XYZ file of C-alpha atoms in Angstrom:
153
model
C 116.029 91.100 101.991
C 114.229 90.465 105.256
C 115.915 90.964 108.586
C 114.510 89.750 111.856
C 115.540 91.719 114.903
C 114.213 91.050 118.351
C 116.085 93.892 120.046
C 114.583 96.808 118.126
C 114.149 100.102 119.948
C 110.685 101.371 120.763
C 111.259 104.568 118.793
C 110.063 103.700 115.300
C 111.161 106.934 113.696
C 114.837 106.274 114.401
C 115.481 103.888 111.492
C 113.170 105.662 109.076
C 113.611 109.414 109.401
C 116.607 111.432 108.428
C 115.310 114.969 108.062
C 111.555 115.425 108.157
C 109.260 114.781 111.057
C 107.451 111.511 110.419
C 103.769 111.110 109.713
C 102.350 109.144 112.626
C 99.073 107.463 113.512
C 98.119 105.408 116.551
C 94.965 103.447 117.295
C 93.655 101.165 120.025
C 91.310 98.334 119.137
C 89.614 95.658 121.236
C 91.212 92.225 121.364
C 88.547 90.776 119.070
C 88.696 88.976 115.690
C 86.811 91.850 114.023
C 89.645 94.212 114.893
C 91.728 92.950 111.959
C 89.152 94.351 109.520
C 88.963 97.646 111.381
C 92.767 97.884 111.457
C 92.905 97.324 107.681
C 90.420 100.136 107.062
C 92.206 102.562 109.402
C 95.613 101.877 107.875
C 94.319 102.016 104.292
C 92.733 105.431 104.968
C 95.864 106.762 106.653
C 98.211 105.599 103.916
C 95.917 107.041 101.272
C 95.965 110.419 103.038
C 99.777 110.245 103.189
C 99.880 109.364 99.464
C 101.804 106.130 100.007
C 102.093 104.187 96.701
C 99.291 101.647 96.228
C 101.567 98.595 96.105
C 103.245 99.540 99.380
C 99.909 100.371 100.998
C 98.345 97.040 100.002
C 101.332 95.110 101.333
C 101.203 97.062 104.594
C 97.460 96.416 104.968
C 97.954 92.672 104.397
C 100.813 92.422 106.886
C 99.001 94.496 109.514
C 95.989 92.221 109.169
C 98.193 89.196 109.853
C 99.765 90.773 112.939
C 96.420 91.890 114.392
C 94.902 88.465 113.749
C 97.880 86.857 115.506
C 97.536 89.206 118.464
C 93.833 88.413 118.816
C 94.314 84.694 118.395
C 97.478 84.028 120.381
C 97.845 86.772 123.001
C 95.593 85.002 125.533
C 94.783 88.184 127.378
C 91.803 88.853 129.639
C 88.647 90.435 128.196
C 88.806 94.206 127.930
C 92.470 94.342 126.923
C 93.235 96.337 123.805
C 95.682 96.003 120.971
C 97.707 99.129 120.200
C 98.673 99.939 116.612
C 101.263 102.462 115.513
C 102.156 103.497 111.981
C 105.030 105.839 111.160
C 105.994 107.086 107.704
C 109.517 108.468 107.682
C 111.893 109.630 104.973
C 112.881 106.142 103.871
C 109.868 104.036 104.673
C 106.933 102.850 106.650
C 106.988 101.128 110.034
C 103.917 99.437 111.478
C 103.747 98.070 115.037
C 101.190 95.944 116.866
C 101.388 95.809 120.664
C 99.486 93.358 122.831
C 99.602 92.163 126.425
C 100.381 88.559 125.548
C 103.461 86.743 126.788
C 106.252 85.546 124.586
C 107.794 86.806 121.386
C 106.410 85.168 118.239
C 108.589 83.148 115.895
C 107.771 81.826 112.419
C 107.049 78.116 112.418
C 107.137 75.397 109.849
C 103.621 74.772 108.609
C 102.665 71.637 106.675
C 101.039 72.380 103.287
C 97.698 70.904 104.403
C 97.349 73.273 107.402
C 94.921 76.148 106.899
C 96.686 78.573 109.244
C 100.109 79.308 110.642
C 101.630 81.295 107.801
C 101.170 84.859 109.062
C 104.729 85.479 110.221
C 106.095 83.733 107.128
C 104.166 86.288 105.040
C 105.520 89.131 107.154
C 109.069 87.804 106.760
C 108.679 87.315 103.002
C 107.003 90.622 102.133
C 108.590 93.118 104.532
C 112.024 94.679 104.273
C 112.582 94.105 107.991
C 110.526 92.825 110.893
C 110.926 91.781 114.466
C 109.450 91.581 117.925
C 110.532 92.661 121.371
C 109.112 92.754 124.904
C 107.453 96.052 125.790
C 109.377 98.334 128.144
C 106.509 98.352 130.661
C 107.121 94.649 131.257
C 103.720 93.506 129.994
C 103.342 92.100 126.512
C 105.249 92.605 123.308
C 105.489 94.655 120.140
C 105.669 93.015 116.725
C 106.698 95.320 113.886
C 107.541 95.420 110.202
C 109.078 97.954 107.851
C 108.525 98.586 104.164
C 110.972 100.757 102.270
C 109.384 103.458 100.168
C 110.425 107.010 99.444
C 108.302 109.650 101.097
C 105.836 111.171 98.598
């Protein structure tokens, strides 16, 4: 079941950790179309090191790629701005966040079958256990996140 929440807290370990300290990774990438590929490689390496099951890791990599591509395409930020990525593995699952300086909170949209784009958030909604977006606390930009349930290895 997928839940969309737009009022999620900025502390990703809250919904995922019960006892252990979470595994955590953060990266900053340029707001550039090539950043989606770099983000995939960074996340794949991190999840491999954390021994996340392959199926969960591949889903996370796909969904991260969609969110980074959306941030690069739709954020409309000045050159030099970066996209921040955060990945947290807690006791019950994985949370991935993409932060950008763009205005507005994204919403899935109806996409005609003949369109070649516009399905990224639909994929996130369909494949994640929960996802959402909220304005950043600093007042600039937003964070879009998803969670995948998986027991900690």
